[in-house]
Amino acid sequence: MPINNFITSSFENTTGFAIMTDNYGKVYLVGSGPGDPELLTLKARRLIDSADVVIYDQLPGEAILSSIPQKAEKIDAGKYAGDHTLSQDRINELIVEKAKEGKMIVRLKGGDPYVFGRGGEEGQELVKAGIGFEIVPGITSAISAPAYAGIPVTHRDHASMVTFITGHEDPTKEESGLDWETLAKFPGTIVILMGVKMLERNVNELMRHGKDPSTPIALIERGTRPDQRVTVGTLENIVALKKERKVKTPAITIIGDVVKLHDELGEQFPGRS
Ligand code: SAH
């Protein structure tokens, strides 16, 4: 598929009129995968290599970020937006602004853009602004970090269901929107993203609602990267282990019997506990 800086896009707005945006560029919401550059899709690689502008944050990791060609304008969305809690609005504005200049833009996001990546919101903003965009899914850290740690998220003998939840590290949210009672009863694997900071609350809620304190749990830091590190424990002792080992974000938390497979399947991978 040829890449064109002046891709025509049309769509129906709420009044039924098609809005033509011939001079606008196109935006690709691209997932970078979890960090191992070989887990970048071919499509992501091709688009990154031909982009006029790449807007990124730090989650894709150094190996991938340093592979963005010199010729592209590189914008660190994290730095651009500062620490302000409304930073997502600034990023959305920036993407729209650049697209209106007729540029071909790659908005590069860690893992998969639509898995806790706010990619959906960015897509909605683009639709609202009449800018054509395409989603390029990436390999989410939710399955790949456990995989590199030797932990399949499902397994016939251990779990036939899996659920992905956010640990709510969003500083603007004080209350957890999660139904801990249901989660404590969930008979499958629970994968938590953004769960490092609130680990203590999360495991306490699960135990308070009846989850067995001896349930296995793993924390996988910097999954799929050369310095991946895995910490394995139980709901009861993981908070102490986290402190002892100074576990830091980004990390995936995975809870359930599948964690037991780490010893058998995680052998050949880096970062064994
Ligand atoms: N869209 C991303 C998730 C963004 S939310 C994806 O699909 O992977 C940010 C959270 O993702 C982090 O707090 C962490 O829980 C997780 N994460 C992303 N990359 C990771 C990695 N390489 N290793 C461990 N966790 C990672």
PDB file of C-alpha atoms in Angstrom, residues 22 60 79 96 103 107 121 194 207-208 232:
ATOM      1  CA  ASP A  22      -8.124  16.449   1.086  1.00  0.00           C
ATOM      2  CA  PRO A  60       7.931   1.631  23.528  1.00  0.00           C
ATOM      3  CA  LYS A  79       7.644  15.909  27.523  1.00  0.00           C
ATOM      4  CA  VAL A  96      -4.739  17.088  15.076  1.00  0.00           C
ATOM      5  CA  LYS A 103       1.806  15.393   7.345  1.00  0.00           C
ATOM      6  CA  ARG A 107       1.369   8.066  16.826  1.00  0.00           C
ATOM      7  CA  GLU A 121      -9.802   8.398  22.780  1.00  0.00           C
ATOM      8  CA  MET A 194      -0.491  -0.231  35.709  1.00  0.00           C
ATOM      9  CA  MET A 207      -8.002 -11.465  49.760  1.00  0.00           C
ATOM     10  CA  ARG A 208     -10.663  -9.470  51.614  1.00  0.00           C
ATOM     11  CA  VAL A 232       7.170 -14.606  41.919  1.00  0.00           C
TER      12      VAL A 232
END
